[in-house]
PDB file of C-alpha atoms in Angstrom:
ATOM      1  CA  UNK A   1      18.684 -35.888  78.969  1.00  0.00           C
ATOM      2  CA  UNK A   2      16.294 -34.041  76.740  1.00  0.00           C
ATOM      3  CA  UNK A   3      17.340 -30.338  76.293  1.00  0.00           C
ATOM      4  CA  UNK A   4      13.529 -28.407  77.306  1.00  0.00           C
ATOM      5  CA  UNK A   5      14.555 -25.313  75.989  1.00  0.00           C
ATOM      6  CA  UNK A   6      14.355 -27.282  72.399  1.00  0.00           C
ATOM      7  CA  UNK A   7      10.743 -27.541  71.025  1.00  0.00           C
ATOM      8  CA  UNK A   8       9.856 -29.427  67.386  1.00  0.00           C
ATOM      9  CA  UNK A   9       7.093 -28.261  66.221  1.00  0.00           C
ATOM     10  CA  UNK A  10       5.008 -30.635  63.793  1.00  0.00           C
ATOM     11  CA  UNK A  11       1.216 -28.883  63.448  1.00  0.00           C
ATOM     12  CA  UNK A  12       1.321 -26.461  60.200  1.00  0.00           C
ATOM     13  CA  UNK A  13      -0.732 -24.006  61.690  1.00  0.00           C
ATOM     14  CA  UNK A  14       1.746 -23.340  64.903  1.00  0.00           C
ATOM     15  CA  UNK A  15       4.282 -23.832  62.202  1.00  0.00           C
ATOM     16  CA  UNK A  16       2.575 -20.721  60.014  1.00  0.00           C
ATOM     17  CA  UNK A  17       2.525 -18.814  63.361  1.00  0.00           C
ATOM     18  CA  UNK A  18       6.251 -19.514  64.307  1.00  0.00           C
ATOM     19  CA  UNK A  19       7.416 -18.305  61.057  1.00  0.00           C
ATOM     20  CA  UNK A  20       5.245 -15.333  60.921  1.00  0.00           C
ATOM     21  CA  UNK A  21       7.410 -14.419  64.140  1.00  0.00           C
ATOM     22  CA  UNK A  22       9.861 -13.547  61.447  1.00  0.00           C
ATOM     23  CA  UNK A  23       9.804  -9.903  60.445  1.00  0.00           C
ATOM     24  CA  UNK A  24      10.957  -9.300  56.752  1.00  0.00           C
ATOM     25  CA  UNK A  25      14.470  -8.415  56.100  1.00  0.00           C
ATOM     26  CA  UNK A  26      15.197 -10.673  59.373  1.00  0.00           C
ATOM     27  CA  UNK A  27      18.891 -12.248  58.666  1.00  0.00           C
ATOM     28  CA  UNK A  28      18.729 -15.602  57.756  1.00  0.00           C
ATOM     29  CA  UNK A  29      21.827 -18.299  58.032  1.00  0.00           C
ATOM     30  CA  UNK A  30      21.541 -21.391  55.922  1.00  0.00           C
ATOM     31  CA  UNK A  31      23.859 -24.256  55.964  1.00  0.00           C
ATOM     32  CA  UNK A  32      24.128 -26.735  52.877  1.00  0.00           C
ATOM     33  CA  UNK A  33      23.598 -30.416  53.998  1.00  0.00           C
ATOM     34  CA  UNK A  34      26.064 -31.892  52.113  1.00  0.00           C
ATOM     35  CA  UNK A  35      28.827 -28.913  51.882  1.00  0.00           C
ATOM     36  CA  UNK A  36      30.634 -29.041  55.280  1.00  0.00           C
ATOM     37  CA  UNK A  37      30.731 -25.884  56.947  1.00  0.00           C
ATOM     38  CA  UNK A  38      28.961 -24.225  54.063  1.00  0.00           C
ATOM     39  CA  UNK A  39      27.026 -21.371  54.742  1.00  0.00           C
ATOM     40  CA  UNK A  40      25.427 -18.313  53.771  1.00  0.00           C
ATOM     41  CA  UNK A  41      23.696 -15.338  54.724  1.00  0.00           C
ATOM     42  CA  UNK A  42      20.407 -13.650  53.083  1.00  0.00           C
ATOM     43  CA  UNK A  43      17.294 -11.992  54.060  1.00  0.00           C
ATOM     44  CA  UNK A  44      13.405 -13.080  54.732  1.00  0.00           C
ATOM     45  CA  UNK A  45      11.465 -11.874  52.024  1.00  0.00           C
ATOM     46  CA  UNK A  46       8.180 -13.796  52.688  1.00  0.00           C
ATOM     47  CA  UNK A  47       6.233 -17.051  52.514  1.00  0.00           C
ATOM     48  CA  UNK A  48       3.196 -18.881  51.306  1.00  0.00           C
ATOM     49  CA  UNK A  49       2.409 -21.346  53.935  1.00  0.00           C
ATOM     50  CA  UNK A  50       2.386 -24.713  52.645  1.00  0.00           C
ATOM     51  CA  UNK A  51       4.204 -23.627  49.158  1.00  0.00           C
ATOM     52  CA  UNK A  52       7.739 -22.176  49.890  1.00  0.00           C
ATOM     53  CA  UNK A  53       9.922 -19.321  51.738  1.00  0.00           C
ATOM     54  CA  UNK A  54      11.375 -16.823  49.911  1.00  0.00           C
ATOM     55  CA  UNK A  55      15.112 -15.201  50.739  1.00  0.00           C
ATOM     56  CA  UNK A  56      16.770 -12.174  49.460  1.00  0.00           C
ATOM     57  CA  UNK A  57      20.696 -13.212  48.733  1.00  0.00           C
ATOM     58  CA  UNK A  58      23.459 -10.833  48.279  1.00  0.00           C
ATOM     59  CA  UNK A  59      25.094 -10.518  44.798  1.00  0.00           C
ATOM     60  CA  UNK A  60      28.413 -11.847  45.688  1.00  0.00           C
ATOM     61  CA  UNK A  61      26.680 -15.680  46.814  1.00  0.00           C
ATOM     62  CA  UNK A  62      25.990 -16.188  43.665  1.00  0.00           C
ATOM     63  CA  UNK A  63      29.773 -15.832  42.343  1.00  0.00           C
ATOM     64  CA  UNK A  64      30.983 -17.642  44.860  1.00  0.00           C
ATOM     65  CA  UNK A  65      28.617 -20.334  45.913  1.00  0.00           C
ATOM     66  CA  UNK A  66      27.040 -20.604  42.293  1.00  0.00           C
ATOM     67  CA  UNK A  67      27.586 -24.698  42.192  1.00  0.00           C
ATOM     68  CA  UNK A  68      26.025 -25.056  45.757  1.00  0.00           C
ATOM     69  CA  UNK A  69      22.460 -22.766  44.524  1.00  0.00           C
ATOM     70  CA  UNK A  70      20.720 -25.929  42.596  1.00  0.00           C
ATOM     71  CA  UNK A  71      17.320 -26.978  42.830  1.00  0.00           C
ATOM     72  CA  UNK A  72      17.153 -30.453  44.632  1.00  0.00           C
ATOM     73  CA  UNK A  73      19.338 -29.075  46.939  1.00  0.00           C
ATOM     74  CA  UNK A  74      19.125 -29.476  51.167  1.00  0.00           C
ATOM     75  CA  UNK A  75      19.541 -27.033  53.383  1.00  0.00           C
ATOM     76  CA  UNK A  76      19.381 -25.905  56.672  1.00  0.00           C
ATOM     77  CA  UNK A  77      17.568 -22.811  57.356  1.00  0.00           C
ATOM     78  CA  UNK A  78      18.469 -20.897  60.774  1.00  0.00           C
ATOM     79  CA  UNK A  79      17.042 -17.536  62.270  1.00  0.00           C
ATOM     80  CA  UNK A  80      16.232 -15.521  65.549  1.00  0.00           C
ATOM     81  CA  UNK A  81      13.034 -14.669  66.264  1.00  0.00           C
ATOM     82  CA  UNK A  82      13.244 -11.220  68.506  1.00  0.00           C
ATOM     83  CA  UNK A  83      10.552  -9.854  71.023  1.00  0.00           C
ATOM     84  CA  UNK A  84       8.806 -11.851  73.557  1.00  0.00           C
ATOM     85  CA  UNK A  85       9.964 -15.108  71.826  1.00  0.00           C
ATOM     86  CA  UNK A  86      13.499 -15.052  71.899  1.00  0.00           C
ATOM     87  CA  UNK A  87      14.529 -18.260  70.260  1.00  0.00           C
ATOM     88  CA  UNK A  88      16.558 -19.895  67.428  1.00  0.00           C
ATOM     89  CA  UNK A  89      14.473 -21.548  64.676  1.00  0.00           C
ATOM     90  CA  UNK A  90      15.574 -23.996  62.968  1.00  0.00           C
ATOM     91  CA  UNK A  91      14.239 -26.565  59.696  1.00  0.00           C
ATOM     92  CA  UNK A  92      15.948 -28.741  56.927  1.00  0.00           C
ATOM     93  CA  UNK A  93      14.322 -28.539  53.399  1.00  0.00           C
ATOM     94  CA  UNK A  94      15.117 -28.376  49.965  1.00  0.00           C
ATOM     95  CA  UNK A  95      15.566 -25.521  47.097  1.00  0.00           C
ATOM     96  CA  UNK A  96      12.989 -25.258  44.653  1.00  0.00           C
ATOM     97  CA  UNK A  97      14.170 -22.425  42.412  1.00  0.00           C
ATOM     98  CA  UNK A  98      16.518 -20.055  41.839  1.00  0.00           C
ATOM     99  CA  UNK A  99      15.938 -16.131  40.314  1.00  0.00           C
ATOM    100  CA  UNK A 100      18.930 -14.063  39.283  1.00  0.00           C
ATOM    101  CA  UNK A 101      16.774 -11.778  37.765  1.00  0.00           C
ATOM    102  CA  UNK A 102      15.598  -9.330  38.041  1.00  0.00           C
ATOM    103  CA  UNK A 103      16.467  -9.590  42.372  1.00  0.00           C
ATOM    104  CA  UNK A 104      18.993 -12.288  43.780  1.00  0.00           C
ATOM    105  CA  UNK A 105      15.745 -14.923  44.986  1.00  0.00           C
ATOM    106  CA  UNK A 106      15.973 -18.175  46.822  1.00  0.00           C
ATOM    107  CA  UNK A 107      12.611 -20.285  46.782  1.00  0.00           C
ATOM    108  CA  UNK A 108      12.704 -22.906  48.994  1.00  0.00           C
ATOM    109  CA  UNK A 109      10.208 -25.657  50.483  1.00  0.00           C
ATOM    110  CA  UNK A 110       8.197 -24.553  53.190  1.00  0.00           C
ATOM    111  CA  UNK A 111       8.880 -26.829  55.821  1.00  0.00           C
ATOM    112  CA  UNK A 112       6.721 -29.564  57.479  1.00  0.00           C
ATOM    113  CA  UNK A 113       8.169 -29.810  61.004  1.00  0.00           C
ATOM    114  CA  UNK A 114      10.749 -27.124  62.658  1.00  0.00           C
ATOM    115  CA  UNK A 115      12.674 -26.627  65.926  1.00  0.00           C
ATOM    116  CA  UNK A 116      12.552 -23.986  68.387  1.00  0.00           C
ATOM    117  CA  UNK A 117      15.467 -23.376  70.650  1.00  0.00           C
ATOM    118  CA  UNK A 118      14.973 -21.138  73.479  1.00  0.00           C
ATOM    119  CA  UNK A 119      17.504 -18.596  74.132  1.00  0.00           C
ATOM    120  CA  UNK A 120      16.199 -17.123  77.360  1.00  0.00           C
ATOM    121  CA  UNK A 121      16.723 -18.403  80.439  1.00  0.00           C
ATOM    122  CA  UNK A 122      14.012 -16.684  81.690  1.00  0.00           C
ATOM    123  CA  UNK A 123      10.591 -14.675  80.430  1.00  0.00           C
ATOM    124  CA  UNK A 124      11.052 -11.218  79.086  1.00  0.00           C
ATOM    125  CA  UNK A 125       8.791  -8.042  79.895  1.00  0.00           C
ATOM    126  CA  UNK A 126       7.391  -6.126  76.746  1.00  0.00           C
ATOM    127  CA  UNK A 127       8.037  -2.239  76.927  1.00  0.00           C
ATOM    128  CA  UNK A 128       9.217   0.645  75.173  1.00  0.00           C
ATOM    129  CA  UNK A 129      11.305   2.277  77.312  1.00  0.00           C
ATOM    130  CA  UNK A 130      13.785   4.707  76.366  1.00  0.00           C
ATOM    131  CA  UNK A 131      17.525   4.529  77.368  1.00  0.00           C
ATOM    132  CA  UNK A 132      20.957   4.869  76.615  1.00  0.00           C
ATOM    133  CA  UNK A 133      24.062   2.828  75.437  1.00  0.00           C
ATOM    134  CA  UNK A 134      27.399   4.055  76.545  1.00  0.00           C
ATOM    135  CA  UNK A 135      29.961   1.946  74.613  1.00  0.00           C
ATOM    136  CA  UNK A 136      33.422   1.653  76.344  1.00  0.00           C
ATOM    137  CA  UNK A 137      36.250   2.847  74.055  1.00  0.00           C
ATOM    138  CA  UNK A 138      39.700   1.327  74.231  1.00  0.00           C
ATOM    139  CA  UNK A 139      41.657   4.638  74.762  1.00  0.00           C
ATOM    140  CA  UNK A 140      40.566   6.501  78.156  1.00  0.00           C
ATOM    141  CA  UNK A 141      41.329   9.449  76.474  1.00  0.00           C
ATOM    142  CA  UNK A 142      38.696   9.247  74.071  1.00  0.00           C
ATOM    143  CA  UNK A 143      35.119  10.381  74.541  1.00  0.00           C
ATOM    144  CA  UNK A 144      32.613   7.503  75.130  1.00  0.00           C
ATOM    145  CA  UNK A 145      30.395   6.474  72.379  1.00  0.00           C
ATOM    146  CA  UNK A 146      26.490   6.925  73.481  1.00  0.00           C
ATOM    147  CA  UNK A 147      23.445   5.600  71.323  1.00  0.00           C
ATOM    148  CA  UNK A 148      19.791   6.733  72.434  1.00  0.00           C
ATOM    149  CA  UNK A 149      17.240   4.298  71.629  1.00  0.00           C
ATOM    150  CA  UNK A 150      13.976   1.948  73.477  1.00  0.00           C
ATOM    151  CA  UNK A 151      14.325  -1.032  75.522  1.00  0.00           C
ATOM    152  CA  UNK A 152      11.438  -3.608  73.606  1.00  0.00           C
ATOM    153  CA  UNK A 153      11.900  -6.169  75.990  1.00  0.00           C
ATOM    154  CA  UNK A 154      13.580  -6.643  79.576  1.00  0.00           C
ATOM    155  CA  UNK A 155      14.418  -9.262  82.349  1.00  0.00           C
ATOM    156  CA  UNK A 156      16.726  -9.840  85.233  1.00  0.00           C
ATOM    157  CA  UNK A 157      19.474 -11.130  82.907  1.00  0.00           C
ATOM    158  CA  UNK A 158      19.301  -8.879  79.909  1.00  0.00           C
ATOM    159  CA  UNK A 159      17.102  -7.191  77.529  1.00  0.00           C
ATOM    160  CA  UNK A 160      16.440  -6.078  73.594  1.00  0.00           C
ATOM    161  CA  UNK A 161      17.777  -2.547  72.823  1.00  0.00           C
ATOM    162  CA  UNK A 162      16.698  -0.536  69.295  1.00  0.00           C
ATOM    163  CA  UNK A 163      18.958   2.755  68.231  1.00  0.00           C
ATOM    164  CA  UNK A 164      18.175   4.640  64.805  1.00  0.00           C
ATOM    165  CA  UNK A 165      21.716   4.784  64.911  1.00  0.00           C
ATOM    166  CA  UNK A 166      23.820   4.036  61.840  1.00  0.00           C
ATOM    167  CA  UNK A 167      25.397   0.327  61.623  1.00  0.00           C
ATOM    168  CA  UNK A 168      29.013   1.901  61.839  1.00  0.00           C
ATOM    169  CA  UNK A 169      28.860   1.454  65.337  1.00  0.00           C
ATOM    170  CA  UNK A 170      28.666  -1.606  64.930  1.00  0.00           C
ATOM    171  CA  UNK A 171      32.623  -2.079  64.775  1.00  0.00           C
ATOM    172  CA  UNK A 172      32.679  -1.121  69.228  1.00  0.00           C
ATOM    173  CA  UNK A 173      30.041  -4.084  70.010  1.00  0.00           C
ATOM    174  CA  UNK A 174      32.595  -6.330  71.227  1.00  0.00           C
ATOM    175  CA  UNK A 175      33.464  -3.960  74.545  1.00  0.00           C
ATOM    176  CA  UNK A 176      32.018  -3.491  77.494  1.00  0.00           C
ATOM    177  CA  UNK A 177      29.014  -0.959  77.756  1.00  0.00           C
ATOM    178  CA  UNK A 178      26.882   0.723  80.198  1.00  0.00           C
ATOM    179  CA  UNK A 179      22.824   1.033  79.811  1.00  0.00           C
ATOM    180  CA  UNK A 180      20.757   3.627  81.213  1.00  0.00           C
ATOM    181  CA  UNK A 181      17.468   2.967  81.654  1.00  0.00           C
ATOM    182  CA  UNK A 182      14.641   6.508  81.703  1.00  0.00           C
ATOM    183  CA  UNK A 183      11.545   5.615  84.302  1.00  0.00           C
ATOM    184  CA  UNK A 184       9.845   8.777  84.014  1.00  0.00           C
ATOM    185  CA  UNK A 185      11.515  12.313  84.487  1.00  0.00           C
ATOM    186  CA  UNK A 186      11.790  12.562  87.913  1.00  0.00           C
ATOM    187  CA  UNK A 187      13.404   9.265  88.511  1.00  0.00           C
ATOM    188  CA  UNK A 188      17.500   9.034  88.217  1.00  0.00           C
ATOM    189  CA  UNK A 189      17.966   6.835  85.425  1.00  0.00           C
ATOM    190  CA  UNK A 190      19.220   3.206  86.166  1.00  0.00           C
ATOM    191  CA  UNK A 191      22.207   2.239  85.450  1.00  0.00           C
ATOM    192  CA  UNK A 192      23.264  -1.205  84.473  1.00  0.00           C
ATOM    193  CA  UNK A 193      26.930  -2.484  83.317  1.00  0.00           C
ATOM    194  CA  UNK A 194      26.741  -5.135  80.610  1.00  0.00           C
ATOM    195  CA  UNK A 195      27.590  -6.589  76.967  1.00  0.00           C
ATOM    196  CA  UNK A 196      26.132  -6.478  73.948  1.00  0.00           C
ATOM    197  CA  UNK A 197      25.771 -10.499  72.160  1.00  0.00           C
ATOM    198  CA  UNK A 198      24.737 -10.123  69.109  1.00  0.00           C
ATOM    199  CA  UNK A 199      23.348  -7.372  67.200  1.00  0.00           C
ATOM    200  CA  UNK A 200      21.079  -7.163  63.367  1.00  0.00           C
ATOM    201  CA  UNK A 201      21.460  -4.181  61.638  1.00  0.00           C
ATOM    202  CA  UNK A 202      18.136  -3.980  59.504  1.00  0.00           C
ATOM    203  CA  UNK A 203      17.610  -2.140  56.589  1.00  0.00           C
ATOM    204  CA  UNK A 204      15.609   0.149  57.614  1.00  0.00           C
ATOM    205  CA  UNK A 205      18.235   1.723  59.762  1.00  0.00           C
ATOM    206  CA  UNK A 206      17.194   0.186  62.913  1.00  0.00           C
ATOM    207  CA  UNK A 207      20.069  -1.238  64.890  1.00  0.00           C
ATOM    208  CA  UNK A 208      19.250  -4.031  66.813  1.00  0.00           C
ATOM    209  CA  UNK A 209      21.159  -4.922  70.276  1.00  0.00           C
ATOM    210  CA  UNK A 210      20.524  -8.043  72.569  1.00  0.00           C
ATOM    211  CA  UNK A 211      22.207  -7.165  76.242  1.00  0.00           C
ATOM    212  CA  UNK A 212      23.873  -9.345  78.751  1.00  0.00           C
ATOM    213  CA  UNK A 213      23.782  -7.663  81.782  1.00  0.00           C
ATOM    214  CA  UNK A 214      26.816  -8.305  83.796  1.00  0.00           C
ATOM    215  CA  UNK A 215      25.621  -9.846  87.151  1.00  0.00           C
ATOM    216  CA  UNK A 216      28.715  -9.914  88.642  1.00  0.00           C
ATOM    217  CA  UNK A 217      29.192  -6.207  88.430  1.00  0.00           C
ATOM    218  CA  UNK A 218      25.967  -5.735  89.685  1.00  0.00           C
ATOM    219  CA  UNK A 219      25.500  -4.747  93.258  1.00  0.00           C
ATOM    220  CA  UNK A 220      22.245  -5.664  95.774  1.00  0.00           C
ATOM    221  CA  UNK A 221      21.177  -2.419  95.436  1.00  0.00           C
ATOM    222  CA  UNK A 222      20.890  -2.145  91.219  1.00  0.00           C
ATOM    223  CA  UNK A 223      19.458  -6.101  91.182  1.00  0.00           C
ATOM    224  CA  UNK A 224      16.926  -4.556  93.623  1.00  0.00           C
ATOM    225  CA  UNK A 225      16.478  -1.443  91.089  1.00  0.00           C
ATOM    226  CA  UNK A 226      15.962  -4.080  88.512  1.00  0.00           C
ATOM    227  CA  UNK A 227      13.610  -6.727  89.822  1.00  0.00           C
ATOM    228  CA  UNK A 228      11.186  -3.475  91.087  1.00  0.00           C
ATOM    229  CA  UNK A 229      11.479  -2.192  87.457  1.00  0.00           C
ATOM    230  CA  UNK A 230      10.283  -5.453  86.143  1.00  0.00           C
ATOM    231  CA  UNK A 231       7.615  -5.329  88.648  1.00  0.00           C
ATOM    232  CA  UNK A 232       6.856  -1.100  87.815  1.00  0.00           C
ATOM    233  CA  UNK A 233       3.588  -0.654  87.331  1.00  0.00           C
ATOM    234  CA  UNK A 234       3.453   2.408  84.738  1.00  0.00           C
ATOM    235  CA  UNK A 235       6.034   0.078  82.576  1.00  0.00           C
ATOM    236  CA  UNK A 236       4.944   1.302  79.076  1.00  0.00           C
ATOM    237  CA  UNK A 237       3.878  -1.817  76.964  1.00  0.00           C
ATOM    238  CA  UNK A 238       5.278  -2.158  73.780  1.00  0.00           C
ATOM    239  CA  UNK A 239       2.732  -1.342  70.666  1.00  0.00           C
TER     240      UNK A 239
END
């Protein structure tokens, strides 16, 4: 059965769009071809459609992963594309160059076909609302964590959550937390249990969160909050 969350796109000017998606310094994953379970992390600097992609690498690749950085090389190129897209996209190519100096560079192909893998089960709502995190901490005793930030996108199942927040709190992401969502000032904020599955950390001190909400901890009344907020008609849209 064909998977119809999976989409290959072939036309190089929906291809120059998808990839545009990408904002710079977006983390990228790629996988070597013929290294099994090889892989590496780096950074989108850029692209010249039809030409090549360019991606920032960390020092310490190239002392361990030296032999694997040759030109000829495939590899497979993975990233998330955040917002209102919120998918996985994927393409095989080859490396073209390599620049030690005077910045760690990887040039590689710019590809002729890629793949687009939905991650959302369903559509999300721009907005910029603000809320809070509350992160759960594993002794009761201890004060709980709280991050202010903007909700950039929203649906029944989860939503996109931005702190200015430094990335050492990253380290509590793996417990349980509680979001609380601001309508407007005279509205009790809502309150939503949930989990946070998988986060970015950009460079420009941005902390990026996707949120599961946990349904089964949600009662009538908040999934009735929810689909109304979805449906609130001073939701501020996202710039």
């Amino acid at each position: 059965m064909t998977n119809k969350r999976v989409q290959l796109v072939t036309e190089p000017e929906k291809i120059n769009h998808t990839l545009g998606l990408l904002n710079a310094d977006s983390q990228i994953d790629i996988e070597f071809a013929f290294f099994s379970n090889e892989r590496i992390k780096g950074r989108v600097v850029g692209a010249q459609a039809g030409k090549y992609f360019l991606v920032a690498l960390p020092k310490t690749v190239f002392r361990t992963q030296e032999n694997m950085l040759v030109e000829g090389q495939t590899v497979v190129v993975r990233s998330i594309i955040e917002g209102d897209t919120g998918a996985c996209v994927a393409f095989k190519v080859r490396i073209q160059s390599v620049s030690r100096a005077p910045y760690y560079l990887l040039f590689i192909d710019f590809p002729k076909k890629l793949e687009m893998i939905s991650l959302r089960k369903q559509a999300r709502l721009s907005t910029q609302l603000p809320a809070s995190l509350s992160v759960q901490q594993a002794n009761s005793e201890q004060r709980s964590q709280v991050l202010t930030g903007t909700i950039h996108d929203i649906s029944v199942s989860g939503c996109r959550f931005k702190t200015d927040s430094q990335p050492k709190a990253l380290h509590h992401l793996d417990r349980l937390i509680e979001l609380a969502i601001s309508l407007d000032a005279s509205t009790v904020p809502l309150k939503i249990k949930a989990k946070v599955s998988n986060s970015n950390a950009g460079r420009n001190g941005v902390l990026s969160l996707g949120i599961e909400f946990l349904s089964e901890q949600m009662s009538p009344k908040i999934n009735q909050q929810l689909a109304q907020l979805l449906q609130y008609p001073m939701l501020p849209k996202a710039s």
